Amino acid sequence: MIYLATASKDSSVYSLYPTKNTGYDEIITISKAYTIYNESDIARSYIQFDIEHLPSYVTASSKIATFHLSKVEELPVSFSLYSYPVISSWDMGVGTWSDDVGFNIAGVTWNTQPSIDYGTSASMYFSYQTSDYLNLNIGDIYDYWIANGNYGMVLQHSTTVESSSLNYGYLKYYSKETNTFLQPFLQIGWNDQVYVTGSLTSIGE
C-alpha cells in the first residue's frame, strides 16, 4: 500500500535576514551563497509532513520525501543535501520574502530556529542538471518521528559547507503554498498482504 502525506507546514530561514519569516512563500530555499556585496547568506528549510492519520498498525518499508525543483542559481555541478529531524515545536508563520525585515516574526526565523538532532540524518548526492526533483529517503528520520514525536525536519547543506568560504548557490523548491500541483509530499509504502498458513486439498475431498 502507498500513503501520500502532504506538508502541514514549511518555511525557510535566512542567516542574512535573521528576523525574516517566509512561511507563506511559494518557494522553500536551501543555500550557501554570497551577495553582490560579498555577504554570506545561508538558507535552511523546515518542513513537517502530516502522518497523524496513518493507521497505527502500519510498519512502513519505504519513506521517500519528494521535492520539485523551481529554480537554481550558481550551484556547483553536483553536491549533497542533508536532512535532520527537528526535536522541538515551531510555527510556520505568515510572512513572505517580499515583506520588510521584521514585518512578521510570529513564525520561525533564523533567530528562532527549533532544536535539531544531528545524530539522525538523511542525505543525497545530487546533480540538479539531471533531475527536476529530489527524492530523499528519510527512513531513519521517519523512524525517529514514530519513536519520539513528529516535529518535522530541516533541509540544509552540511555544517561543513555552511561554515566554508565557498559559494554553493541557491536551490529552490516549491513549497506547500504553491499554486501548482508540485507541492512536496512524503510517500510511505508498506506490505499489507495477509498470508494464511494451512494445507490445500482438492475440491470434493
GROMACS .gro file of C-alpha atoms in nm:
model
  205
    1MET     CA    1   0.000   0.000   0.000
    2ILE     CA    2   0.101   0.360  -0.060
    3TYR     CA    3   0.011   0.660   0.158
    4LEU     CA    4   0.087   1.011   0.036
    5ALA     CA    5   0.136   1.265   0.314
    6THR     CA    6   0.135   1.632   0.222
    7ALA     CA    7   0.315   1.900   0.418
    8SER     CA    8   0.125   2.053   0.707
    9LYS     CA    9   0.374   2.341   0.727
   10ASP     CA   10   0.703   2.460   0.580
   11SER     CA   11   0.920   2.770   0.589
   12SER     CA   12   1.271   2.888   0.503
   13VAL     CA   13   1.506   3.086   0.726
   14TYR     CA   14   1.797   3.306   0.617
   15SER     CA   15   2.111   3.396   0.810
   16LEU     CA   16   2.140   3.731   0.632
   17TYR     CA   17   1.786   3.823   0.741
   18PRO     CA   18   1.767   3.664   1.087
   19THR     CA   19   1.423   3.806   1.180
   20LYS     CA   20   1.250   3.738   0.846
   21ASN     CA   21   0.968   3.483   0.837
   22THR     CA   22   0.871   3.330   0.500
   23GLY     CA   23   0.601   3.080   0.596
   24TYR     CA   24   0.363   3.187   0.318
   25ASP     CA   25   0.623   3.183   0.040
   26GLU     CA   26   0.553   2.953  -0.255
   27ILE     CA   27   0.921   2.855  -0.252
   28ILE     CA   28   1.149   2.693   0.005
   29THR     CA   29   1.524   2.755  -0.024
   30ILE     CA   30   1.848   2.579   0.068
   31SER     CA   31   2.159   2.786   0.007
   32LYS     CA   32   2.512   2.881   0.095
   33ALA     CA   33   2.581   3.185  -0.119
   34TYR     CA   34   2.726   3.535  -0.126
   35THR     CA   35   2.553   3.854  -0.226
   36ILE     CA   36   2.699   4.112  -0.464
   37TYR     CA   37   2.833   4.282  -0.151
   38ASN     CA   38   3.015   3.961  -0.050
   39GLU     CA   39   2.776   3.897   0.239
   40SER     CA   40   2.729   3.532   0.334
   41ASP     CA   41   2.369   3.406   0.318
   42ILE     CA   42   2.280   3.061   0.445
   43ALA     CA   43   1.925   2.932   0.398
   44ARG     CA   44   1.765   2.628   0.558
   45SER     CA   45   1.413   2.497   0.506
   46TYR     CA   46   1.187   2.341   0.768
   47ILE     CA   47   0.901   2.110   0.676
   48GLN     CA   48   0.657   1.887   0.860
   49PHE     CA   49   0.454   1.615   0.688
   50ASP     CA   50   0.109   1.514   0.810
   51ILE     CA   51   0.144   1.149   0.915
   52GLU     CA   52  -0.106   1.166   1.201
   53HIS     CA   53  -0.376   0.985   1.001
   54LEU     CA   54  -0.155   0.694   0.904
   55PRO     CA   55  -0.303   0.370   1.052
   56SER     CA   56  -0.126   0.271   1.373
   57TYR     CA   57  -0.070  -0.086   1.252
   58VAL     CA   58   0.146   0.027   0.959
   59THR     CA   59   0.510  -0.077   0.954
   60ALA     CA   60   0.649   0.133   0.672
   61SER     CA   61   0.905  -0.023   0.438
   62SER     CA   62   0.969   0.287   0.226
   63LYS     CA   63   0.967   0.655   0.323
   64ILE     CA   64   1.051   0.889   0.035
   65ALA     CA   65   1.014   1.268   0.054
   66THR     CA   66   0.974   1.434  -0.287
   67PHE     CA   67   1.053   1.799  -0.365
   68HIS     CA   68   1.002   1.959  -0.708
   69LEU     CA   69   1.268   2.199  -0.828
   70SER     CA   70   1.169   2.558  -0.900
   71LYS     CA   71   1.498   2.735  -0.965
   72VAL     CA   72   1.872   2.707  -0.918
   73GLU     CA   73   2.134   2.980  -0.907
   74GLU     CA   74   2.514   2.947  -0.910
   75LEU     CA   75   2.517   2.585  -0.797
   76PRO     CA   76   2.812   2.351  -0.843
   77VAL     CA   77   2.751   2.066  -1.086
   78SER     CA   78   2.688   1.824  -0.801
   79PHE     CA   79   2.662   1.838  -0.424
   80SER     CA   80   2.492   1.674  -0.129
   81LEU     CA   81   2.187   1.785   0.066
   82TYR     CA   82   2.121   1.681   0.424
   83SER     CA   83   1.814   1.650   0.641
   84TYR     CA   84   1.781   1.609   1.017
   85PRO     CA   85   1.481   1.563   1.248
   86VAL     CA   86   1.351   1.863   1.437
   87ILE     CA   87   1.300   1.793   1.807
   88SER     CA   88   1.104   2.096   1.927
   89SER     CA   89   0.793   2.280   1.810
   90TRP     CA   90   0.795   2.567   1.560
   91ASP     CA   91   0.538   2.785   1.386
   92MET     CA   92   0.522   2.828   1.009
   93GLY     CA   93   0.417   3.192   1.025
   94VAL     CA   94   0.250   3.400   0.755
   95GLY     CA   95   0.543   3.608   0.632
   96THR     CA   96   0.677   3.622   0.276
   97TRP     CA   97   1.012   3.709   0.123
   98SER     CA   98   0.877   4.040  -0.004
   99ASP     CA   99   0.782   4.156   0.347
  100ASP     CA  100   1.008   4.411   0.511
  101VAL     CA  101   1.259   4.259   0.752
  102GLY     CA  102   1.094   4.217   1.089
  103PHE     CA  103   0.745   4.275   0.945
  104ASN     CA  104   0.618   3.936   1.061
  105ILE     CA  105   0.823   3.745   1.316
  106ALA     CA  106   0.545   3.534   1.465
  107GLY     CA  107   0.671   3.230   1.272
  108VAL     CA  108   1.010   3.063   1.258
  109THR     CA  109   1.311   3.279   1.168
  110TRP     CA  110   1.686   3.224   1.164
  111ASN     CA  111   1.699   3.358   1.519
  112THR     CA  112   1.418   3.133   1.644
  113GLN     CA  113   1.505   2.800   1.481
  114PRO     CA  114   1.387   2.488   1.664
  115SER     CA  115   1.626   2.231   1.806
  116ILE     CA  116   1.772   1.971   1.568
  117ASP     CA  117   1.905   1.620   1.629
  118TYR     CA  118   2.219   1.600   1.417
  119GLY     CA  119   2.270   1.238   1.524
  120THR     CA  120   1.996   1.116   1.288
  121SER     CA  121   2.011   1.213   0.922
  122ALA     CA  122   1.926   1.158   0.560
  123SER     CA  123   2.139   1.274   0.268
  124MET     CA  124   2.155   1.255  -0.108
  125TYR     CA  125   2.432   1.318  -0.355
  126PHE     CA  126   2.255   1.530  -0.610
  127SER     CA  127   2.305   1.680  -0.955
  128TYR     CA  128   2.050   1.944  -1.046
  129GLN     CA  129   2.138   1.904  -1.415
  130THR     CA  130   1.998   1.552  -1.427
  131SER     CA  131   1.671   1.591  -1.239
  132ASP     CA  132   1.400   1.847  -1.173
  133TYR     CA  133   1.301   1.689  -0.843
  134LEU     CA  134   1.459   1.543  -0.532
  135ASN     CA  135   1.360   1.205  -0.391
  136LEU     CA  136   1.508   1.181  -0.044
  137ASN     CA  137   1.498   0.855   0.153
  138ILE     CA  138   1.418   0.971   0.507
  139GLY     CA  139   1.380   0.625   0.661
  140ASP     CA  140   1.581   0.697   0.977
  141ILE     CA  141   1.411   1.033   1.027
  142TYR     CA  142   1.065   0.881   0.986
  143ASP     CA  143   1.152   0.609   1.240
  144TYR     CA  144   1.270   0.884   1.475
  145TRP     CA  145   0.932   1.058   1.441
  146ILE     CA  146   0.744   0.739   1.522
  147ALA     CA  147   0.955   0.679   1.833
  148ASN     CA  148   0.988   1.037   1.960
  149GLY     CA  149   0.718   1.251   1.801
  150ASN     CA  150   0.692   1.431   1.468
  151TYR     CA  151   0.819   1.789   1.469
  152GLY     CA  152   0.928   1.776   1.106
  153MET     CA  153   1.275   1.804   0.959
  154VAL     CA  154   1.522   2.057   0.826
  155LEU     CA  155   1.680   2.059   0.479
  156GLN     CA  156   2.024   2.219   0.456
  157HIS     CA  157   2.378   2.192   0.334
  158SER     CA  158   2.620   2.013   0.560
  159THR     CA  159   2.754   2.211   0.854
  160THR     CA  160   3.097   2.189   0.685
  161VAL     CA  161   2.965   2.358   0.371
  162GLU     CA  162   2.773   2.616   0.571
  163SER     CA  163   3.090   2.718   0.756
  164SER     CA  164   3.313   2.720   0.448
  165SER     CA  165   3.410   3.024   0.243
  166LEU     CA  166   3.291   2.868  -0.085
  167ASN     CA  167   2.981   2.965  -0.280
  168TYR     CA  168   2.727   2.683  -0.326
  169GLY     CA  169   2.448   2.897  -0.469
  170TYR     CA  170   2.072   2.874  -0.421
  171LEU     CA  171   1.848   2.569  -0.455
  172LYS     CA  172   1.475   2.644  -0.457
  173TYR     CA  173   1.182   2.401  -0.439
  174TYR     CA  174   0.807   2.452  -0.450
  175SER     CA  175   0.650   2.476  -0.103
  176LYS     CA  176   0.309   2.371   0.027
  177GLU     CA  177   0.186   2.720  -0.060
  178THR     CA  178   0.249   2.677  -0.433
  179ASN     CA  179  -0.044   2.732  -0.665
  180THR     CA  180   0.065   2.432  -0.870
  181PHE     CA  181   0.041   2.057  -0.812
  182LEU     CA  182   0.415   2.045  -0.735
  183GLN     CA  183   0.399   2.077  -0.358
  184PRO     CA  184   0.625   1.847  -0.154
  185PHE     CA  185   0.492   1.515  -0.032
  186LEU     CA  186   0.602   1.207   0.162
  187GLN     CA  187   0.534   0.867   0.009
  188ILE     CA  188   0.503   0.591   0.268
  189GLY     CA  189   0.483   0.233   0.149
  190TRP     CA  190   0.413  -0.094   0.327
  191ASN     CA  191   0.311  -0.452   0.255
  192ASP     CA  192  -0.048  -0.518   0.360
  193GLN     CA  193  -0.072  -0.875   0.228
  194VAL     CA  194  -0.201  -1.135   0.474
  195TYR     CA  195  -0.072  -1.490   0.448
  196VAL     CA  196  -0.281  -1.779   0.583
  197THR     CA  197  -0.100  -2.100   0.667
  198GLY     CA  198  -0.256  -2.441   0.615
  199SER     CA  199  -0.282  -2.721   0.364
  200LEU     CA  200  -0.455  -2.732   0.027
  201THR     CA  201  -0.695  -3.013  -0.059
  202SER     CA  202  -0.878  -3.089  -0.379
  203ILE     CA  203  -1.240  -2.981  -0.405
  204GLY     CA  204  -1.474  -3.264  -0.309
  205GLU     CA  205  -1.231  -3.445  -0.085
   0.00000   0.00000   0.00000
